[in-house]
């Protein structure tokens, strides 16, 4: 009963789809009815699994927020590499599935005090992290969630977005013609 209350929208949609499937069988359209039924079942399963994953993600974000602390560090290098190649602790590798170990992650090689270590960076901020600079970062365990520049930098600059093919072609044509650039 608790599952039905949590997923009331899905139950209502499934009831409507089931009524539609029955109508299709009545009007002698069994192939269309079976296809509709299979799609409805697949949609229901995906919705339930997705909502559980979303709840897990919110829980992990809450844990990250509780464990975060600000650290001053020097960024030596940054790369996207597999978790197994990154030199992370064995405990971190064991807690992750085999499929996730093969996925490429943004890894920062940093110096915190006298110690050099590898940390996992949040993908959204990876491009804006400066190399060979000292920064103040918010860290939760092995996970870097935000970075702010130090020593004269008020903030870390975000790199310019790459221009698409058509935009580059238009700029080249305007440059050859001597026209003013359109922004």
mmCIF file of C-alpha atoms in Angstrom:
data_model
loop_
_atom_site.group_PDB
_atom_site.id
_atom_site.type_symbol
_atom_site.label_atom_id
_atom_site.label_comp_id
_atom_site.label_asym_id
_atom_site.label_seq_id
_atom_site.Cartn_x
_atom_site.Cartn_y
_atom_site.Cartn_z
ATOM 1 C CA UNK A 1 0.000 0.000 0.000
ATOM 2 C CA UNK A 2 2.913 2.337 0.778
ATOM 3 C CA UNK A 3 4.353 1.833 -2.722
ATOM 4 C CA UNK A 4 1.010 2.785 -4.283
ATOM 5 C CA UNK A 5 0.862 6.008 -2.248
ATOM 6 C CA UNK A 6 4.428 6.937 -3.256
ATOM 7 C CA UNK A 7 3.775 6.334 -6.969
ATOM 8 C CA UNK A 8 0.146 7.432 -7.283
ATOM 9 C CA UNK A 9 0.712 9.207 -10.611
ATOM 10 C CA UNK A 10 2.209 6.083 -12.154
ATOM 11 C CA UNK A 11 -0.645 3.920 -10.901
ATOM 12 C CA UNK A 12 -3.214 6.259 -12.466
ATOM 13 C CA UNK A 13 -1.363 6.386 -15.784
ATOM 14 C CA UNK A 14 -1.007 2.587 -15.783
ATOM 15 C CA UNK A 15 -4.749 2.186 -15.144
ATOM 16 C CA UNK A 16 -5.537 4.425 -18.117
ATOM 17 C CA UNK A 17 -3.083 2.510 -20.310
ATOM 18 C CA UNK A 18 -4.595 -0.801 -19.210
ATOM 19 C CA UNK A 19 -8.066 0.457 -20.175
ATOM 20 C CA UNK A 20 -6.662 1.536 -23.541
ATOM 21 C CA UNK A 21 -5.078 -1.913 -24.052
ATOM 22 C CA UNK A 22 -8.399 -3.610 -23.281
ATOM 23 C CA UNK A 23 -10.106 -1.374 -25.850
ATOM 24 C CA UNK A 24 -7.484 -2.317 -28.428
ATOM 25 C CA UNK A 25 -8.134 -6.021 -27.789
ATOM 26 C CA UNK A 26 -11.893 -5.441 -28.115
ATOM 27 C CA UNK A 27 -11.396 -3.738 -31.492
ATOM 28 C CA UNK A 28 -9.188 -6.619 -32.715
ATOM 29 C CA UNK A 29 -5.817 -4.847 -32.596
ATOM 30 C CA UNK A 30 -3.757 -7.352 -30.519
ATOM 31 C CA UNK A 31 -0.321 -6.345 -31.864
ATOM 32 C CA UNK A 32 -0.854 -2.682 -31.017
ATOM 33 C CA UNK A 33 -2.257 -3.660 -27.618
ATOM 34 C CA UNK A 34 0.778 -5.789 -26.758
ATOM 35 C CA UNK A 35 3.200 -3.076 -27.880
ATOM 36 C CA UNK A 36 1.343 -0.501 -25.763
ATOM 37 C CA UNK A 37 1.356 -2.827 -22.765
ATOM 38 C CA UNK A 38 5.107 -3.507 -23.059
ATOM 39 C CA UNK A 39 5.865 0.216 -23.367
ATOM 40 C CA UNK A 40 3.705 1.000 -20.326
ATOM 41 C CA UNK A 41 5.491 -1.656 -18.239
ATOM 42 C CA UNK A 42 8.914 -0.390 -19.360
ATOM 43 C CA UNK A 43 7.947 3.202 -18.562
ATOM 44 C CA UNK A 44 6.702 2.243 -15.109
ATOM 45 C CA UNK A 45 9.877 0.325 -14.277
ATOM 46 C CA UNK A 46 12.082 3.173 -15.501
ATOM 47 C CA UNK A 47 10.114 5.726 -13.483
ATOM 48 C CA UNK A 48 10.363 3.715 -10.250
ATOM 49 C CA UNK A 49 14.076 2.968 -10.703
ATOM 50 C CA UNK A 50 14.748 6.613 -11.591
ATOM 51 C CA UNK A 51 12.954 7.907 -8.512
ATOM 52 C CA UNK A 52 14.979 5.556 -6.294
ATOM 53 C CA UNK A 53 18.218 6.737 -7.933
ATOM 54 C CA UNK A 54 17.182 10.343 -7.425
ATOM 55 C CA UNK A 55 16.584 9.691 -3.720
ATOM 56 C CA UNK A 56 20.038 8.061 -3.447
ATOM 57 C CA UNK A 57 21.639 11.027 -5.198
ATOM 58 C CA UNK A 58 19.970 13.515 -2.842
ATOM 59 C CA UNK A 59 21.116 11.464 0.149
ATOM 60 C CA UNK A 60 24.726 11.399 -1.101
ATOM 61 C CA UNK A 61 24.655 15.171 -1.714
ATOM 62 C CA UNK A 62 23.478 15.674 1.864
ATOM 63 C CA UNK A 63 26.380 13.529 3.095
ATOM 64 C CA UNK A 64 28.824 15.563 0.999
ATOM 65 C CA UNK A 65 27.450 18.806 2.431
ATOM 66 C CA UNK A 66 27.853 17.482 5.972
ATOM 67 C CA UNK A 67 31.458 16.352 5.409
ATOM 68 C CA UNK A 68 32.810 19.323 3.443
ATOM 69 C CA UNK A 69 35.693 21.454 4.637
ATOM 70 C CA UNK A 70 37.772 24.251 3.135
ATOM 71 C CA UNK A 71 41.419 23.459 2.338
ATOM 72 C CA UNK A 72 44.219 25.460 0.756
ATOM 73 C CA UNK A 73 45.976 23.407 -1.928
ATOM 74 C CA UNK A 74 48.339 23.706 -4.872
ATOM 75 C CA UNK A 75 47.000 22.135 -8.084
ATOM 76 C CA UNK A 76 49.836 20.252 -9.776
ATOM 77 C CA UNK A 77 47.883 18.813 -12.714
ATOM 78 C CA UNK A 78 44.432 17.813 -13.849
ATOM 79 C CA UNK A 79 43.412 14.954 -16.123
ATOM 80 C CA UNK A 80 40.475 12.797 -17.051
ATOM 81 C CA UNK A 81 41.398 9.207 -16.338
ATOM 82 C CA UNK A 82 39.961 5.914 -15.185
ATOM 83 C CA UNK A 83 39.498 5.418 -11.486
ATOM 84 C CA UNK A 84 41.756 2.351 -11.475
ATOM 85 C CA UNK A 85 44.595 4.356 -13.089
ATOM 86 C CA UNK A 86 44.197 7.453 -10.920
ATOM 87 C CA UNK A 87 46.083 6.180 -7.885
ATOM 88 C CA UNK A 88 43.159 6.538 -5.503
ATOM 89 C CA UNK A 89 43.150 4.593 -2.216
ATOM 90 C CA UNK A 90 42.179 0.912 -2.342
ATOM 91 C CA UNK A 91 39.185 1.518 -0.059
ATOM 92 C CA UNK A 92 37.756 4.000 -2.573
ATOM 93 C CA UNK A 93 38.189 1.527 -5.440
ATOM 94 C CA UNK A 94 36.542 -1.327 -3.531
ATOM 95 C CA UNK A 95 33.445 0.715 -2.744
ATOM 96 C CA UNK A 96 32.760 1.363 -6.447
ATOM 97 C CA UNK A 97 31.321 -1.113 -8.946
ATOM 98 C CA UNK A 98 33.534 -2.582 -11.681
ATOM 99 C CA UNK A 99 31.658 -0.690 -14.387
ATOM 100 C CA UNK A 100 32.228 2.639 -12.620
ATOM 101 C CA UNK A 101 35.969 1.914 -12.254
ATOM 102 C CA UNK A 102 36.318 1.893 -16.040
ATOM 103 C CA UNK A 103 34.534 5.236 -16.466
ATOM 104 C CA UNK A 104 36.785 8.290 -16.901
ATOM 105 C CA UNK A 105 36.643 10.823 -14.069
ATOM 106 C CA UNK A 106 38.146 14.301 -13.673
ATOM 107 C CA UNK A 107 41.157 13.799 -11.375
ATOM 108 C CA UNK A 108 43.244 16.547 -9.738
ATOM 109 C CA UNK A 109 46.781 15.922 -8.545
ATOM 110 C CA UNK A 110 47.232 18.340 -5.642
ATOM 111 C CA UNK A 111 49.658 19.198 -2.879
ATOM 112 C CA UNK A 112 47.997 19.773 0.479
ATOM 113 C CA UNK A 113 50.670 20.809 2.952
ATOM 114 C CA UNK A 114 53.604 18.410 2.488
ATOM 115 C CA UNK A 115 51.409 15.631 1.065
ATOM 116 C CA UNK A 116 50.719 14.983 -2.638
ATOM 117 C CA UNK A 117 47.427 13.246 -3.384
ATOM 118 C CA UNK A 118 44.903 12.593 -6.123
ATOM 119 C CA UNK A 119 41.356 13.879 -5.682
ATOM 120 C CA UNK A 120 38.180 13.473 -7.715
ATOM 121 C CA UNK A 121 36.832 16.775 -9.024
ATOM 122 C CA UNK A 122 33.229 17.673 -9.724
ATOM 123 C CA UNK A 123 32.737 17.620 -13.532
ATOM 124 C CA UNK A 124 31.004 21.026 -13.606
ATOM 125 C CA UNK A 125 34.025 22.860 -12.175
ATOM 126 C CA UNK A 126 36.801 20.767 -13.754
ATOM 127 C CA UNK A 127 37.343 23.101 -16.728
ATOM 128 C CA UNK A 128 37.555 26.179 -14.516
ATOM 129 C CA UNK A 129 40.196 24.736 -12.153
ATOM 130 C CA UNK A 130 43.580 26.424 -12.806
ATOM 131 C CA UNK A 131 46.739 24.354 -13.099
ATOM 132 C CA UNK A 132 49.981 25.223 -11.300
ATOM 133 C CA UNK A 133 48.183 27.629 -8.947
ATOM 134 C CA UNK A 134 47.328 27.714 -5.282
ATOM 135 C CA UNK A 135 43.604 27.649 -4.617
ATOM 136 C CA UNK A 136 41.187 27.403 -1.755
ATOM 137 C CA UNK A 137 38.915 24.417 -2.337
ATOM 138 C CA UNK A 138 35.941 22.850 -0.623
ATOM 139 C CA UNK A 139 36.674 19.156 -0.165
ATOM 140 C CA UNK A 140 34.555 16.284 1.144
ATOM 141 C CA UNK A 141 36.792 13.248 1.569
ATOM 142 C CA UNK A 142 38.343 12.622 -1.861
ATOM 143 C CA UNK A 143 35.823 14.821 -3.690
ATOM 144 C CA UNK A 144 36.467 18.480 -4.632
ATOM 145 C CA UNK A 145 33.175 20.370 -4.842
ATOM 146 C CA UNK A 146 34.270 23.992 -5.411
ATOM 147 C CA UNK A 147 37.438 26.006 -6.063
ATOM 148 C CA UNK A 148 38.343 29.649 -5.494
ATOM 149 C CA UNK A 149 41.587 31.264 -6.641
ATOM 150 C CA UNK A 150 44.147 32.761 -4.236
ATOM 151 C CA UNK A 151 46.916 35.369 -4.519
ATOM 152 C CA UNK A 152 45.251 38.142 -6.466
ATOM 153 C CA UNK A 153 42.635 36.087 -8.269
ATOM 154 C CA UNK A 154 39.184 37.015 -7.049
ATOM 155 C CA UNK A 155 37.683 34.046 -8.803
ATOM 156 C CA UNK A 156 38.660 31.351 -11.209
ATOM 157 C CA UNK A 157 37.927 32.277 -14.818
ATOM 158 C CA UNK A 158 35.803 29.968 -16.871
ATOM 159 C CA UNK A 159 37.315 29.177 -20.266
ATOM 160 C CA UNK A 160 35.588 30.490 -23.372
ATOM 161 C CA UNK A 161 33.105 28.152 -24.952
ATOM 162 C CA UNK A 162 34.154 26.505 -28.178
ATOM 163 C CA UNK A 163 32.602 28.025 -31.252
ATOM 164 C CA UNK A 164 30.619 25.834 -33.568
ATOM 165 C CA UNK A 165 31.461 25.186 -37.209
ATOM 166 C CA UNK A 166 28.941 27.666 -38.592
ATOM 167 C CA UNK A 167 29.943 30.439 -36.199
ATOM 168 C CA UNK A 168 33.641 30.042 -37.117
ATOM 169 C CA UNK A 169 32.795 29.998 -40.834
ATOM 170 C CA UNK A 170 30.687 33.150 -40.485
ATOM 171 C CA UNK A 171 33.480 34.955 -38.617
ATOM 172 C CA UNK A 172 36.043 33.977 -41.280
ATOM 173 C CA UNK A 173 33.755 35.202 -44.053
ATOM 174 C CA UNK A 174 33.133 38.502 -42.261
ATOM 175 C CA UNK A 175 36.846 38.939 -41.614
ATOM 176 C CA UNK A 176 37.654 38.446 -45.311
ATOM 177 C CA UNK A 177 34.937 40.872 -46.345
ATOM 178 C CA UNK A 178 36.076 43.429 -43.778
ATOM 179 C CA UNK A 179 32.660 43.528 -42.155
ATOM 180 C CA UNK A 180 32.001 44.131 -38.477
ATOM 181 C CA UNK A 181 31.651 40.993 -36.304
ATOM 182 C CA UNK A 182 28.114 40.081 -35.260
ATOM 183 C CA UNK A 183 27.775 39.085 -31.624
#
